[in-house]
């Protein structure tokens, strides 16, 4: 099915578009170009519908732990496969009114795989690099992917924060990484959820729902509750986060999603 017009023809698609967070073409870190295209109402038609190269389009949110865990995988594909365009729509970002009114948004992250303006596949949830390439029906040529070699990293820590929403409640997300010589050695995501006074009676039920999700350790706080996904948690291990991104790449990616890093 050919997608000719963004806001008129896209409603006829057999596949449902879903949600996205940041993306990262203009890296704040001058030494890093992570080649992920940030999508909004202004450039959707040009960058997605009229793209001359196959597209992996991600839809995500800054308050979605699997979305954050996917960042190194998206960076890896964008960096290593120059004949694939990786694009991202951040649902927490401005200038998405037409996208939101046109596309049904159900889950985070959701991926759409597009060739010649046609959606050939889509699915939701975290995935490996191999699964994303398979869904794109992509076979690397001998020259499309460089030989793998370990990149010497700088041993340092990265901490990035952003204000967002969690099921309609305000929250504050802190994601931190510890970088070794060549790999991310430790990762942690802390989400502080703020429960307003008028919803205090529902706080215990919210905490129980968060615990039952199995995404991390949940503890009450003075203003609501906190969800902590540690490096050794069952959830983090199940997500199998790719750990080859450098400090500069991760900082650039997170800052262009709206995070403040230090």
XYZ file of C-alpha atoms in Angstrom:
262
model
C 0.000 0.000 0.000
C 1.570 3.262 -1.163
C 1.331 6.184 1.285
C 1.030 9.270 -0.915
C -0.274 11.899 1.471
C 0.423 12.167 5.174
C -2.770 13.655 6.589
C -5.286 12.424 4.001
C -4.133 9.016 2.832
C -2.535 7.669 6.009
C -5.904 6.888 7.614
C -6.348 4.114 5.054
C -3.272 2.206 6.176
C -3.836 -1.385 7.189
C -1.252 -1.031 9.915
C -1.707 1.156 12.994
C 0.923 3.734 13.698
C 1.742 4.003 17.390
C 3.906 6.330 19.670
C 7.565 7.752 19.832
C 10.118 9.689 21.907
C 13.094 11.552 20.928
C 15.461 11.209 18.107
C 18.728 12.639 17.498
C 20.107 14.220 14.340
C 21.732 17.357 15.703
C 23.978 16.017 18.407
C 24.721 18.388 21.249
C 27.954 16.488 21.758
C 30.031 17.916 18.936
C 32.085 14.757 18.557
C 29.105 12.464 18.057
C 26.766 12.134 15.069
C 24.246 9.442 15.920
C 22.212 9.859 12.715
C 18.731 9.359 14.146
C 16.137 11.652 12.577
C 13.708 13.441 14.870
C 10.205 13.438 13.394
C 7.348 15.918 13.904
C 4.454 17.363 11.901
C 6.788 19.453 9.744
C 9.036 16.732 8.338
C 7.000 13.490 8.488
C 6.124 13.463 4.803
C 9.622 14.334 3.625
C 11.609 12.086 5.967
C 9.253 9.093 6.207
C 6.798 8.939 3.313
C 9.259 10.150 0.686
C 12.395 8.506 2.062
C 14.600 6.939 -0.610
C 16.035 4.486 1.939
C 14.252 1.912 4.139
C 13.049 3.377 7.443
C 12.823 2.032 10.989
C 10.400 4.423 12.704
C 10.229 4.270 16.515
C 7.381 5.651 18.630
C 8.189 6.049 22.336
C 8.001 8.088 25.540
C 10.595 9.340 28.011
C 8.577 7.664 30.793
C 8.806 4.246 29.104
C 11.731 2.145 30.468
C 11.875 -0.213 27.447
C 12.123 2.852 25.195
C 15.164 4.097 27.113
C 16.759 0.657 27.013
C 16.318 0.623 23.206
C 18.429 3.771 22.685
C 21.819 1.965 22.293
C 20.318 -0.469 19.762
C 18.894 2.349 17.645
C 22.229 4.192 17.821
C 24.037 1.034 16.691
C 21.798 0.556 13.636
C 21.953 4.228 12.652
C 25.755 4.237 12.999
C 26.552 0.935 11.320
C 23.941 0.653 8.530
C 24.249 3.799 6.412
C 21.599 2.551 3.957
C 18.893 2.437 6.684
C 17.191 5.531 8.074
C 16.392 5.344 11.800
C 13.700 7.826 12.837
C 11.904 8.576 16.082
C 8.744 10.396 17.168
C 8.809 11.556 20.784
C 5.246 11.586 22.036
C 6.247 13.952 24.868
C 7.516 16.573 22.404
C 5.771 19.589 20.767
C 4.542 19.976 17.168
C 2.850 16.573 16.972
C -0.820 17.622 16.874
C -1.437 16.311 13.342
C 0.450 13.090 14.029
C -1.469 12.474 17.262
C -4.850 13.150 15.645
C -4.045 10.916 12.673
C -2.209 7.980 14.238
C -3.665 5.703 16.923
C -1.242 5.564 19.879
C -1.466 2.387 21.976
C 1.944 1.245 23.219
C 5.568 2.236 23.749
C 7.848 1.578 22.050
C 6.246 0.686 18.714
C 8.261 0.202 15.543
C 7.153 0.651 11.940
C 9.204 -0.649 9.027
C 8.748 1.336 5.824
C 10.032 0.924 2.280
C 9.102 3.247 -0.583
C 6.368 4.858 1.493
C 4.841 1.472 2.327
C 4.602 -0.078 5.798
C 5.802 -3.653 5.453
C 5.826 -4.615 9.145
C 5.197 -3.311 12.667
C 5.343 -4.488 16.279
C 5.488 -3.177 19.843
C 7.992 -3.787 22.627
C 11.751 -3.841 23.033
C 13.648 -5.871 20.433
C 17.164 -6.838 19.451
C 19.060 -5.356 16.525
C 18.636 -8.635 14.670
C 14.847 -8.596 15.174
C 14.575 -5.017 13.886
C 16.612 -5.796 10.769
C 14.577 -8.933 10.107
C 11.297 -6.989 10.388
C 12.672 -4.495 7.866
C 13.397 -7.456 5.561
C 16.944 -6.179 5.327
C 19.982 -8.191 4.270
C 23.305 -6.423 4.861
C 25.627 -6.252 1.874
C 29.343 -6.825 2.330
C 29.927 -3.081 2.377
C 26.843 -1.944 4.316
C 28.168 -2.745 7.768
C 31.737 -2.063 8.900
C 33.767 -4.699 10.659
C 33.112 -4.658 14.365
C 35.875 -3.298 16.505
C 35.875 -2.241 20.125
C 35.759 1.519 20.604
C 37.983 2.717 23.403
C 35.694 4.573 25.788
C 36.357 6.975 28.619
C 35.646 5.503 32.046
C 33.066 7.885 33.464
C 29.505 8.119 34.718
C 26.531 9.729 32.959
C 23.378 10.899 34.745
C 20.420 12.337 32.782
C 17.030 13.537 34.049
C 13.706 14.668 32.585
C 10.236 15.611 33.835
C 7.383 13.670 32.286
C 4.162 11.809 32.984
C 3.366 8.329 34.226
C -0.219 7.167 33.514
C -1.310 10.803 33.644
C 0.700 11.591 36.791
C 3.706 13.917 36.823
C 7.036 12.186 37.271
C 10.779 12.716 37.253
C 12.965 10.175 35.429
C 16.670 9.704 36.204
C 18.726 7.375 34.022
C 22.375 6.694 34.821
C 25.185 4.757 33.186
C 28.659 3.667 34.196
C 31.009 3.290 31.234
C 33.940 0.915 31.164
C 36.679 0.709 28.540
C 34.436 -0.598 25.761
C 31.008 -1.343 27.263
C 28.288 0.141 29.449
C 28.980 -1.674 32.705
C 26.019 -0.482 34.759
C 22.622 1.072 33.992
C 19.852 2.298 36.278
C 16.457 3.951 35.718
C 14.647 5.677 38.596
C 11.124 7.062 38.100
C 9.738 9.266 40.881
C 5.952 9.434 40.494
C 4.100 12.321 42.165
C 0.596 11.589 43.474
C -1.471 14.794 43.973
C -3.356 15.250 47.288
C -6.733 14.709 45.629
C -5.603 11.224 44.547
C -3.943 10.195 47.821
C -6.673 7.641 48.511
C -5.626 5.806 45.331
C -1.924 5.738 46.060
C -1.765 2.220 47.530
C -3.638 0.793 44.554
C -1.220 2.569 42.196
C 1.746 1.132 44.066
C 0.321 -2.372 43.860
C -0.232 -2.019 40.122
C 3.347 -0.804 39.680
C 4.644 -3.768 41.699
C 2.570 -6.244 39.707
C 4.080 -4.954 36.448
C 7.414 -6.484 37.485
C 9.398 -3.594 36.000
C 11.407 -2.817 39.102
C 11.540 -2.250 42.847
C 8.671 -0.013 44.009
C 8.854 2.006 47.237
C 6.555 4.708 48.721
C 7.897 8.269 48.992
C 6.637 11.402 50.725
C 5.124 12.665 47.480
C 4.083 9.416 45.792
C 6.240 6.405 44.952
C 9.452 5.453 43.203
C 10.190 2.716 40.654
C 13.838 1.633 40.457
C 15.063 -0.575 37.625
C 18.595 -1.591 38.513
C 21.281 -3.108 36.324
C 20.779 -6.537 37.916
C 16.971 -6.489 37.966
C 15.023 -9.194 36.179
C 13.396 -6.565 33.944
C 16.727 -5.076 32.798
C 18.123 -8.519 32.059
C 14.999 -9.478 30.121
C 15.316 -6.342 27.987
C 18.917 -7.339 27.140
C 20.093 -3.762 26.543
C 22.840 -3.377 23.938
C 25.888 -1.993 25.754
C 28.298 -0.854 23.025
C 27.274 2.831 22.789
C 29.865 5.360 23.900
C 29.456 8.057 26.532
C 29.153 10.732 23.831
C 26.549 8.798 21.852
C 24.361 8.139 24.883
C 24.589 11.721 26.087
C 23.711 13.090 22.642
C 20.799 10.672 22.270
C 19.292 11.414 25.680
C 19.753 15.193 25.449
C 17.961 15.286 22.111
C 15.073 13.426 23.726
C 14.726 16.251 26.249
C 16.934 14.901 29.031
C 19.363 17.128 30.921
C 22.678 15.344 31.410
C 25.719 15.805 33.602
